[in-house]
Amino acid sequence: MDSVIESKRIKIIIFFCLCIASLQAASIGDIFKSGLQTTGDLDTSGDVFLIGEADGTIEAPSGSGVIHCGENTSDPACTKSGQRVNGAPGNWPDVDNAEDKSTAWNLTTLDLQPGTYRDVNIGYQHKLILHNGTYYMRKLTFGSNAELNTSSVTNTVQLLIRDSTDFSNVSVNCDSNDNPLPPHHLAFYSGGDVTITDGGCISGFVYLLDGKLTFNSNVVAAGAFSADTMSLLDQSRITNRVDDLPLVDFGPICQSNMCLVKEKGGKWHMIGIPADIDGKTVSEVFGDDFDDNNFTGSSSDTWRIYERTYSDTDNTSSYSMVPTNGTLHQGQGYWLGNQNDIVWDLDGLANVTWDTNCPNVNNSKVTECLTIRLKSASDNSTPPQGGPYRYFLSGYMGLKTARWMDFRFKINGGSAITPTEAHDNGLIDNQIWIYNEGSNAYDTCVDDDAGCVVDPREGFWIELNSTTTNQTIDLIIPNGGA
C-alpha cells in the first residue's frame, strides 16, 4: 500500500514503480459501472446526456453535438476521463454448426428458448421473444419495424452475438410506443459492430470489446453502453439508467472457463483469479496467453507475476516474483505486470468449488461461500517487530460482484463475525484497499457502506493487527451478492 493511504501505514507497492512502468488492472465486473463509455472517438451531431460518471473519454471532437453532464440542455458541456474496462467471452459454443432460426410469412413470431444458435433472422414487422437465460448466436439480423421482446423476463436475458448486429428501426426491450422497458432485463454482448439507427429503440446494458457502436436518426436508448468507438448522430439521445445495474446478471458473459480480460500494456494489475488454482503453476494459468520465454527474471521480461510473502518471526512482508513453475494459491491476490496489451483467459481451469454454508450472512443473494486462511501477524511484543500491522493481499475468486459487508471472519474456528465485529474486537481494520489503476492510488471503503464492493478478478488488501499473533484467522468470501 502506498503512503497515500495514511502516514501510519507501511509502503508496499513502491517497488513496482522501479520494474515496469505504471501497470494497472481491469475486471469484467467494472464494465457496466458507468453509463456511457468509449475509449475511441465520440463523433456526435446530436445531444448526449451523461448521467453519472463515465470511465471512458467522453467528448465531442467533431460535429455540432454537445455533451451534457445532466438531464437537460442547460447543463454545461463536460469531458470525463478514465479507463474503459475490457472483457469478453472466451470459449464460445460451436455457433457455426448450430441451428438457424427465422420467422416467415406464416410464422411472424419466433419464441426462442435459451440455447446456442447459428443465424437468427427476424423479418419485417416480425417479433423475437426471449426468456430468462443465456443465448449464443453467430449473427442476429432484423427487418425494419421488427421487435425483440422480453416481456416475460423477470431476471436477465444474456444475449451474446459473436458477429456484428444491426438494430436499424428495431424495438429492443421497448414497448410499442418506443418507451424503454427495464434495461436490467437485457445484458447484450457483441463481438462486432452494432448499429442502432432509423428511429429504433433499445433498452439494456450493451458491451462491445473492439467494435463500433453507432446511434443515428433519433434513436431512443436507455441503459449503459460501452464500446471502443461510439458515434452518435442526428438527434440521438442516451438516457443512462445506472440505478438498474445491481439487478443485472452478467455471470454468463464471464464464466470461469470462457472469460477474457484485455489488460493494457505498461501497467500493473492487482488481481484475483476466479478459478480453482490451488497447486497450479504460473505457466498453467497464464502460459497459454503469455509467452513463458518472456518471463525469465531479466530486465527484458515483458510480463511478471509477484506475490506477497510474510515473515514467520515478525510482522514484515515483502514481494517475491513467482517463476513460471511456481505455484499459485486459492484466495491469494497477485500483481500482474505486462509491457504489451494482452488478453488472458482461464481456459482449462476448473471452476471454484463453493460451499453452500454461508454463516451469519443476511443477504438472500449470497448462497455460496469459500473459506481461506489468512496469514495472521507474527509478533505482538511491545513494540511489535516490523510494525503493528500485517497487510494480507487477498484475491477475489467470484464471477459476480460481492459486497465487503457480506464477507465474514472466523477467529480460532469460532462463530462467523462481520468485519466491523472483528474490528471492534481489535483484530483487523474493517477497511479494505483496492488499487485504482486510473489514479495509481488506492480506493478505500468500510463494511457499513453497501457500495463497498469487490469485483471479479480484483485483489484487495486486509489489515490484520498484531493482536492476531498466534491466532487462526479465516476469511469467508461470498460468491457475488451485490
Coordinates of C-alpha atoms in Angstrom, one line a residue:
M1 CA 0.0 0.0 0.0
D2 CA 1.1 3.4 -0.8
S3 CA 1.8 6.3 1.5
V4 CA -1.3 8.0 0.2
I5 CA -3.4 5.7 2.4
E6 CA -2.3 7.0 5.8
S7 CA 1.0 8.0 7.3
K8 CA 0.9 5.1 9.8
R9 CA 0.8 2.5 7.0
I10 CA 3.8 0.9 5.6
K11 CA 4.7 1.4 1.9
I12 CA 4.3 -1.9 0.0
I13 CA 3.9 -1.0 -3.7
I14 CA 6.7 1.4 -4.3
F15 CA 8.9 -1.4 -5.6
F16 CA 6.8 -1.9 -8.6
C17 CA 7.4 1.6 -9.9
L18 CA 11.0 0.5 -10.4
C19 CA 10.3 -2.5 -12.6
I20 CA 7.7 -2.0 -15.2
A21 CA 6.4 1.5 -15.9
S22 CA 2.9 2.3 -14.4
L23 CA 0.9 -1.0 -14.5
Q24 CA -2.9 -1.3 -13.8
A25 CA -5.8 -3.7 -13.5
A26 CA -9.2 -4.4 -15.0
S27 CA -12.1 -6.7 -14.2
I28 CA -15.2 -7.8 -16.0
G29 CA -17.4 -6.5 -13.2
D30 CA -16.3 -2.9 -13.9
I31 CA -17.6 -2.9 -17.5
F32 CA -21.0 -1.6 -16.7
K33 CA -20.3 0.6 -13.7
S34 CA -20.8 3.8 -15.6
G35 CA -23.5 4.8 -18.0
L36 CA -21.7 5.7 -21.2
Q37 CA -18.1 4.6 -22.1
T38 CA -15.8 4.9 -25.0
T39 CA -12.0 4.9 -25.5
G40 CA -12.3 5.8 -29.2
D41 CA -13.7 8.9 -30.8
L42 CA -17.2 10.1 -30.0
D43 CA -18.4 11.8 -33.1
T44 CA -21.7 13.5 -32.4
S45 CA -24.0 15.9 -34.1
G46 CA -26.7 15.3 -31.5
D47 CA -27.0 15.8 -27.8
V48 CA -25.5 13.3 -25.4
F49 CA -26.9 13.4 -21.8
L50 CA -24.3 12.0 -19.5
I51 CA -25.8 11.0 -16.1
G52 CA -23.2 9.8 -13.6
E53 CA -19.5 9.2 -14.1
A54 CA -18.0 7.8 -17.3
D55 CA -15.0 5.6 -17.3
G56 CA -14.1 6.3 -20.9
T57 CA -13.2 9.6 -22.6
I58 CA -16.4 11.4 -23.4
E59 CA -16.0 14.4 -25.6
A60 CA -17.2 15.9 -28.9
P61 CA -14.2 16.2 -31.1
S62 CA -16.3 16.8 -34.2
G63 CA -19.8 17.5 -35.3
S64 CA -22.2 20.0 -33.7
G65 CA -23.3 18.0 -30.8
V66 CA -22.9 18.8 -27.1
I67 CA -22.1 16.6 -24.2
H68 CA -24.2 17.5 -21.1
C69 CA -23.4 16.5 -17.6
G70 CA -27.0 16.1 -16.6
E71 CA -30.5 15.5 -18.0
N72 CA -31.2 18.9 -19.6
T73 CA -29.6 21.2 -22.1
S74 CA -28.9 23.9 -19.6
D75 CA -26.1 21.9 -18.1
P76 CA -22.6 22.8 -19.3
A77 CA -20.7 20.6 -21.7
C78 CA -18.2 18.4 -20.0
T79 CA -15.4 15.9 -20.5
K80 CA -14.9 12.9 -18.3
S81 CA -11.7 10.8 -18.5
G82 CA -10.8 7.4 -17.2
Q83 CA -10.3 3.8 -18.4
R84 CA -12.8 1.7 -20.2
V85 CA -12.5 -1.9 -18.9
N86 CA -12.2 -4.6 -21.5
G87 CA -13.6 -8.1 -21.2
A88 CA -15.2 -10.7 -23.4
P89 CA -16.5 -14.3 -23.6
G90 CA -13.7 -16.7 -24.4
N91 CA -14.6 -20.2 -25.4
W92 CA -17.8 -19.9 -27.4
P93 CA -20.1 -22.8 -28.1
D94 CA -20.0 -24.1 -31.7
V95 CA -22.3 -21.4 -33.2
D96 CA -21.1 -22.1 -36.7
N97 CA -22.7 -25.6 -36.7
A98 CA -25.7 -24.7 -34.6
E99 CA -29.3 -24.5 -36.0
D100 CA -30.6 -21.5 -37.9
K101 CA -33.8 -19.8 -36.8
S102 CA -36.0 -17.4 -38.6
T103 CA -39.6 -16.0 -38.9
A104 CA -41.6 -16.4 -42.1
W105 CA -44.8 -15.3 -43.8
N106 CA -46.7 -17.9 -41.7
L107 CA -44.6 -17.5 -38.6
T108 CA -44.4 -13.9 -37.6
T109 CA -43.4 -14.5 -34.0
L110 CA -40.3 -16.6 -33.1
D111 CA -40.5 -17.7 -29.4
L112 CA -36.9 -18.8 -28.8
Q113 CA -35.7 -20.7 -25.7
P114 CA -32.2 -20.1 -24.3
G115 CA -29.5 -22.0 -26.1
T116 CA -27.0 -22.0 -29.0
Y117 CA -27.9 -20.9 -32.5
R118 CA -26.2 -20.0 -35.7
D119 CA -28.0 -17.3 -37.6
V120 CA -31.3 -15.8 -36.3
N121 CA -33.3 -13.7 -38.8
I122 CA -36.4 -11.8 -37.8
G123 CA -38.3 -10.4 -40.8
Y124 CA -40.1 -7.1 -41.4
Q125 CA -42.6 -6.3 -38.6
H126 CA -41.9 -9.7 -37.0
K127 CA -41.2 -10.4 -33.4
L128 CA -38.5 -12.3 -31.5
I129 CA -39.4 -13.4 -27.9
L130 CA -36.6 -14.2 -25.5
H131 CA -36.7 -15.5 -21.9
N132 CA -34.6 -15.6 -18.8
G133 CA -31.3 -17.3 -19.6
T134 CA -28.3 -17.2 -22.0
Y135 CA -28.4 -17.1 -25.8
Y136 CA -25.3 -17.6 -28.0
M137 CA -25.6 -16.7 -31.7
R138 CA -23.3 -16.2 -34.6
K139 CA -25.4 -13.5 -36.1
L140 CA -28.7 -11.7 -35.4
T141 CA -30.5 -9.7 -38.1
F142 CA -33.8 -7.8 -38.1
G143 CA -36.0 -6.4 -40.8
S144 CA -37.5 -2.9 -40.4
N145 CA -40.0 -2.4 -37.6
A146 CA -39.2 -5.7 -36.0
E147 CA -39.2 -6.3 -32.3
L148 CA -37.0 -8.1 -29.7
N149 CA -39.5 -8.8 -26.9
T150 CA -38.5 -9.5 -23.2
S151 CA -41.9 -9.0 -21.6
S152 CA -41.7 -12.5 -19.9
V153 CA -38.3 -11.8 -18.4
T154 CA -38.1 -11.4 -14.6
N155 CA -34.3 -11.6 -14.3
T156 CA -31.9 -11.1 -17.2
V157 CA -31.6 -12.2 -20.8
Q158 CA -27.9 -12.7 -21.6
L159 CA -27.6 -12.3 -25.3
L160 CA -24.1 -13.0 -26.8
I161 CA -23.6 -12.3 -30.5
R162 CA -20.3 -13.3 -32.0
D163 CA -20.5 -11.2 -35.1
S164 CA -22.0 -7.7 -35.9
T165 CA -25.6 -6.8 -35.3
D166 CA -27.9 -4.3 -37.0
F167 CA -30.9 -3.0 -35.0
S168 CA -32.0 -0.4 -37.6
N169 CA -35.5 0.7 -36.9
V170 CA -35.9 -2.1 -34.4
S171 CA -37.5 -2.1 -30.9
V172 CA -35.2 -3.9 -28.5
N173 CA -36.7 -4.3 -25.0
C174 CA -39.0 -1.4 -25.6
D175 CA -42.8 -1.2 -25.7
S176 CA -45.0 -0.5 -28.8
N177 CA -44.6 3.3 -28.2
D178 CA -40.8 3.1 -28.1
N179 CA -40.7 3.6 -24.3
P180 CA -37.8 1.7 -22.9
L181 CA -38.6 -1.3 -20.6
P182 CA -36.3 -2.0 -17.6
P183 CA -32.8 -2.2 -19.0
H184 CA -31.7 -4.8 -16.5
H185 CA -33.7 -7.3 -18.4
L186 CA -31.1 -7.4 -21.2
A187 CA -27.3 -7.8 -21.0
F188 CA -26.0 -7.8 -24.6
Y189 CA -22.5 -8.5 -25.8
S190 CA -21.5 -8.3 -29.5
G191 CA -18.1 -9.3 -30.9
G192 CA -18.5 -7.0 -33.9
D193 CA -20.1 -3.6 -34.7
V194 CA -23.6 -2.7 -33.6
T195 CA -25.8 -0.2 -35.4
I196 CA -28.9 1.2 -33.8
T197 CA -30.5 3.6 -36.4
D198 CA -33.5 4.9 -38.1
G199 CA -35.8 5.6 -35.2
G200 CA -35.0 2.4 -33.3
C201 CA -35.3 1.9 -29.5
I202 CA -33.0 -0.1 -27.3
S203 CA -33.0 -0.6 -23.5
G204 CA -30.3 -2.7 -21.9
F205 CA -26.6 -2.9 -20.9
V206 CA -24.6 -3.2 -24.1
Y207 CA -20.9 -4.1 -24.3
L208 CA -18.6 -4.3 -27.4
L209 CA -15.0 -5.4 -26.9
D210 CA -13.4 -3.9 -30.1
G211 CA -16.4 -2.8 -32.3
K212 CA -18.1 0.4 -33.1
L213 CA -21.4 1.4 -31.7
T214 CA -23.4 3.7 -33.9
F215 CA -26.6 5.6 -33.0
N216 CA -28.4 7.5 -35.7
S217 CA -31.7 9.2 -36.6
N218 CA -33.5 9.9 -33.3
V219 CA -32.7 6.7 -31.6
V220 CA -34.1 6.1 -28.1
A221 CA -31.6 4.3 -25.8
A222 CA -31.7 3.5 -22.1
G223 CA -29.2 1.7 -20.0
A224 CA -25.4 1.7 -20.3
F225 CA -23.3 1.4 -23.4
S226 CA -19.6 0.6 -23.7
A227 CA -17.7 0.4 -26.9
D228 CA -14.2 1.1 -28.3
T229 CA -15.6 3.7 -30.7
M230 CA -19.0 5.3 -30.4
S231 CA -20.8 7.5 -32.9
L232 CA -24.0 9.4 -32.1
L233 CA -25.6 11.3 -34.9
D234 CA -28.8 13.1 -35.9
Q235 CA -30.5 13.8 -32.5
S236 CA -29.6 10.6 -30.8
R237 CA -30.3 10.6 -27.1
I238 CA -28.9 8.3 -24.5
T239 CA -30.7 8.1 -21.1
N240 CA -28.4 6.2 -18.7
R241 CA -30.1 4.0 -16.1
V242 CA -27.2 3.2 -13.8
D243 CA -29.6 2.5 -10.9
D244 CA -30.6 -0.7 -12.7
L245 CA -27.0 -2.1 -12.6
P246 CA -27.3 -4.1 -9.3
L247 CA -30.2 -6.0 -10.9
V248 CA -28.3 -7.2 -13.9
D249 CA -26.9 -10.7 -14.1
F250 CA -23.7 -10.6 -16.1
G251 CA -22.5 -14.0 -15.0
P252 CA -22.8 -15.9 -18.3
I253 CA -20.8 -13.1 -20.1
C254 CA -17.8 -14.1 -18.0
Q255 CA -17.8 -17.7 -16.8
S256 CA -14.7 -19.3 -15.3
N257 CA -13.7 -21.3 -18.5
M258 CA -14.9 -18.7 -21.0
C259 CA -13.7 -15.3 -20.0
L260 CA -11.1 -13.0 -21.5
V261 CA -9.7 -9.8 -19.9
K262 CA -7.8 -7.4 -22.1
E263 CA -5.1 -5.9 -20.0
K264 CA -3.5 -2.7 -21.1
G265 CA 0.3 -2.8 -21.6
G266 CA 2.8 -0.9 -19.5
K267 CA 0.6 -1.4 -16.4
W268 CA 0.4 -3.2 -13.1
H269 CA -2.8 -5.2 -12.3
M270 CA -3.6 -6.2 -8.7
I271 CA -5.6 -9.4 -9.5
G272 CA -7.7 -12.2 -8.1
I273 CA -8.1 -15.4 -10.2
P274 CA -11.7 -16.7 -10.4
A275 CA -10.9 -20.4 -10.8
D276 CA -9.5 -23.3 -8.8
I277 CA -5.8 -22.5 -9.0
D278 CA -4.5 -24.4 -5.9
G279 CA -1.3 -26.2 -7.0
K280 CA -1.4 -24.7 -10.5
T281 CA 1.7 -23.1 -11.8
V282 CA 2.0 -19.6 -13.3
S283 CA 2.6 -21.3 -16.6
E284 CA -0.5 -23.4 -16.3
V285 CA -2.7 -20.4 -15.6
F286 CA -1.1 -17.7 -17.8
G287 CA 1.2 -19.6 -20.2
D288 CA -1.4 -20.1 -22.9
D289 CA -1.8 -16.3 -23.2
F290 CA 1.7 -15.0 -22.2
D291 CA 4.9 -16.3 -23.7
D292 CA 6.9 -18.1 -21.0
N293 CA 10.1 -17.3 -22.9
N294 CA 9.5 -13.6 -22.0
F295 CA 9.4 -14.3 -18.2
T296 CA 12.9 -15.1 -17.1
G297 CA 13.5 -12.6 -14.3
S298 CA 15.6 -10.5 -16.5
S299 CA 15.2 -6.8 -17.3
S300 CA 14.0 -7.7 -20.8
D301 CA 10.9 -9.5 -19.4
T302 CA 7.5 -8.5 -21.0
W303 CA 5.4 -9.8 -18.1
R304 CA 5.8 -10.9 -14.5
I305 CA 3.8 -12.2 -11.5
Y306 CA 4.5 -11.1 -7.9
E307 CA 3.1 -12.4 -4.6
R308 CA 3.3 -11.1 -1.1
T309 CA 5.4 -13.2 1.3
Y310 CA 5.1 -12.9 5.1
S311 CA 7.7 -13.4 7.8
D312 CA 7.0 -16.0 10.5
T313 CA 9.0 -14.2 13.1
D314 CA 7.9 -10.6 12.9
N315 CA 5.2 -8.6 11.0
T316 CA 7.3 -7.7 8.0
S317 CA 6.4 -8.8 4.5
S318 CA 7.9 -8.4 1.1
Y319 CA 7.3 -9.1 -2.6
S320 CA 8.6 -12.2 -4.4
M321 CA 8.5 -12.9 -8.1
V322 CA 6.6 -16.2 -8.8
P323 CA 8.5 -18.0 -11.5
T324 CA 6.7 -19.8 -14.3
N325 CA 7.0 -23.1 -12.5
G326 CA 5.9 -21.5 -9.2
T327 CA 2.6 -22.5 -7.7
L328 CA -0.4 -20.2 -7.1
H329 CA -2.9 -20.3 -4.2
Q330 CA -6.6 -20.0 -3.9
G331 CA -7.8 -16.7 -2.5
Q332 CA -4.5 -15.0 -2.7
G333 CA -4.0 -11.8 -4.6
Y334 CA -1.2 -11.2 -7.1
W335 CA 0.4 -8.4 -9.0
L336 CA 0.5 -9.0 -12.8
G337 CA 2.7 -6.7 -14.8
N338 CA 2.8 -6.7 -18.6
Q339 CA 4.6 -4.5 -21.1
N340 CA 2.2 -5.2 -24.0
D341 CA -1.6 -5.3 -24.4
I342 CA -2.6 -8.8 -23.6
V343 CA -5.8 -10.8 -23.4
W344 CA -5.8 -13.6 -20.8
D345 CA -8.4 -16.3 -20.1
L346 CA -9.0 -19.2 -17.8
D347 CA -9.1 -22.0 -20.4
G348 CA -8.6 -25.4 -18.9
L349 CA -9.0 -24.4 -15.3
A350 CA -11.7 -25.9 -13.1
N351 CA -14.4 -23.7 -11.6
V352 CA -14.1 -22.8 -8.0
T353 CA -15.9 -25.3 -5.7
W354 CA -18.1 -23.2 -3.5
D355 CA -19.6 -24.2 -0.1
T356 CA -23.3 -23.7 0.3
N357 CA -22.9 -22.8 4.0
C358 CA -22.5 -19.1 4.4
P359 CA -22.8 -18.4 8.1
N360 CA -24.4 -15.2 9.5
V361 CA -24.8 -13.6 6.1
N362 CA -28.0 -11.6 5.9
N363 CA -28.3 -11.4 2.2
S364 CA -30.5 -13.7 0.2
K365 CA -28.4 -13.3 -2.9
V366 CA -25.4 -14.9 -1.1
T367 CA -25.9 -18.7 -1.4
E368 CA -22.2 -19.8 -1.9
C369 CA -19.0 -19.0 0.1
L370 CA -15.4 -20.2 0.3
T371 CA -13.2 -20.0 3.3
I372 CA -9.5 -19.1 3.1
R373 CA -6.8 -19.0 5.8
L374 CA -5.2 -15.6 6.2
K375 CA -1.6 -15.1 7.4
S376 CA -2.0 -13.6 10.9
A377 CA 0.5 -11.3 12.5
S378 CA 3.7 -12.9 13.8
D379 CA 4.7 -10.6 16.6
N380 CA 2.7 -8.9 19.4
S381 CA 5.6 -7.6 21.5
T382 CA 5.9 -4.0 22.6
P383 CA 6.5 -2.6 20.2
P384 CA 5.8 -5.3 17.6
Q385 CA 8.8 -6.1 15.4
G386 CA 8.0 -5.0 11.8
G387 CA 5.2 -2.7 12.9
P388 CA 1.8 -3.2 14.5
Y389 CA 0.0 -4.4 11.3
R390 CA 0.2 -7.1 8.8
Y391 CA -1.3 -6.5 5.3
F392 CA -2.7 -9.6 3.6
L393 CA -3.2 -9.4 -0.2
S394 CA -6.3 -11.4 -1.0
G395 CA -7.8 -12.2 -4.4
Y396 CA -11.5 -12.4 -5.1
M397 CA -12.5 -15.7 -6.8
G398 CA -16.1 -14.9 -7.6
L399 CA -17.6 -14.1 -11.0
K400 CA -20.2 -11.7 -9.7
T401 CA -19.5 -8.5 -7.6
A402 CA -19.6 -9.0 -3.9
R403 CA -20.2 -6.6 -1.0
W404 CA -17.5 -6.3 1.6
M405 CA -20.3 -6.3 4.3
D406 CA -21.1 -9.9 3.3
F407 CA -17.6 -11.1 4.0
R408 CA -17.1 -12.9 7.4
F409 CA -14.2 -13.7 9.7
K410 CA -13.7 -16.7 11.9
I411 CA -11.2 -16.4 14.8
N412 CA -9.8 -19.7 16.0
G413 CA -12.7 -21.6 14.5
G414 CA -15.3 -19.6 16.4
S415 CA -18.6 -18.1 15.1
A416 CA -18.6 -16.1 11.9
I417 CA -18.4 -12.3 12.6
T418 CA -18.6 -9.3 10.4
P419 CA -15.6 -7.1 9.5
T420 CA -16.9 -4.5 11.9
E421 CA -17.2 -7.0 14.7
A422 CA -13.6 -8.2 14.1
H423 CA -12.5 -4.5 14.1
D424 CA -14.3 -3.9 17.4
N425 CA -12.5 -6.9 18.9
G426 CA -9.2 -5.2 17.9
L427 CA -8.2 -7.8 15.3
I428 CA -8.5 -6.1 11.9
D429 CA -9.3 -2.8 10.2
N430 CA -12.8 -3.1 8.7
Q431 CA -11.5 -1.0 5.8
I432 CA -10.2 -2.6 2.6
W433 CA -7.8 -1.2 0.0
I434 CA -8.4 -1.7 -3.8
Y435 CA -5.9 -0.5 -6.3
N436 CA -7.3 2.3 -8.6
E437 CA -5.4 2.0 -11.9
G438 CA -6.7 5.3 -13.1
S439 CA -5.3 7.3 -10.3
N440 CA -2.4 4.9 -9.5
A441 CA -3.5 5.0 -5.9
Y442 CA -5.8 3.1 -3.5
D443 CA -9.6 3.4 -3.0
T444 CA -10.7 2.6 0.5
C445 CA -14.1 1.7 1.9
V446 CA -15.6 0.1 5.0
D447 CA -18.2 -2.7 5.5
D448 CA -21.1 -0.5 6.7
D449 CA -21.1 1.0 3.2
A450 CA -23.3 -1.1 0.8
G451 CA -21.3 0.4 -2.1
C452 CA -18.1 -1.1 -0.8
V453 CA -17.7 -3.9 -3.3
V454 CA -15.0 -6.3 -4.7
D455 CA -15.3 -7.1 -8.4
P456 CA -14.3 -10.3 -10.2
R457 CA -10.6 -10.6 -10.9
E458 CA -9.8 -8.0 -8.3
G459 CA -7.3 -8.1 -5.5
F460 CA -7.7 -6.3 -2.2
W461 CA -5.7 -5.6 1.0
I462 CA -6.8 -6.6 4.5
E463 CA -5.1 -5.1 7.6
L464 CA -4.5 -7.6 10.4
N465 CA -3.5 -6.1 13.8
S466 CA -0.6 -7.5 15.8
T467 CA -3.2 -8.9 18.3
T468 CA -3.9 -11.7 15.8
T469 CA -0.5 -13.2 16.6
N470 CA -0.7 -17.0 17.2
Q471 CA -4.4 -16.9 16.3
T472 CA -6.1 -18.6 13.3
I473 CA -7.9 -16.1 11.1
D474 CA -10.2 -17.4 8.4
L475 CA -11.9 -15.2 5.8
I476 CA -15.2 -16.4 4.4
I477 CA -15.6 -15.0 0.9
P478 CA -19.1 -14.8 -0.7
N479 CA -19.7 -15.6 -4.4
G480 CA -21.5 -12.4 -5.5
G481 CA -24.4 -10.9 -3.7
A482 CA -24.0 -7.3 -4.7

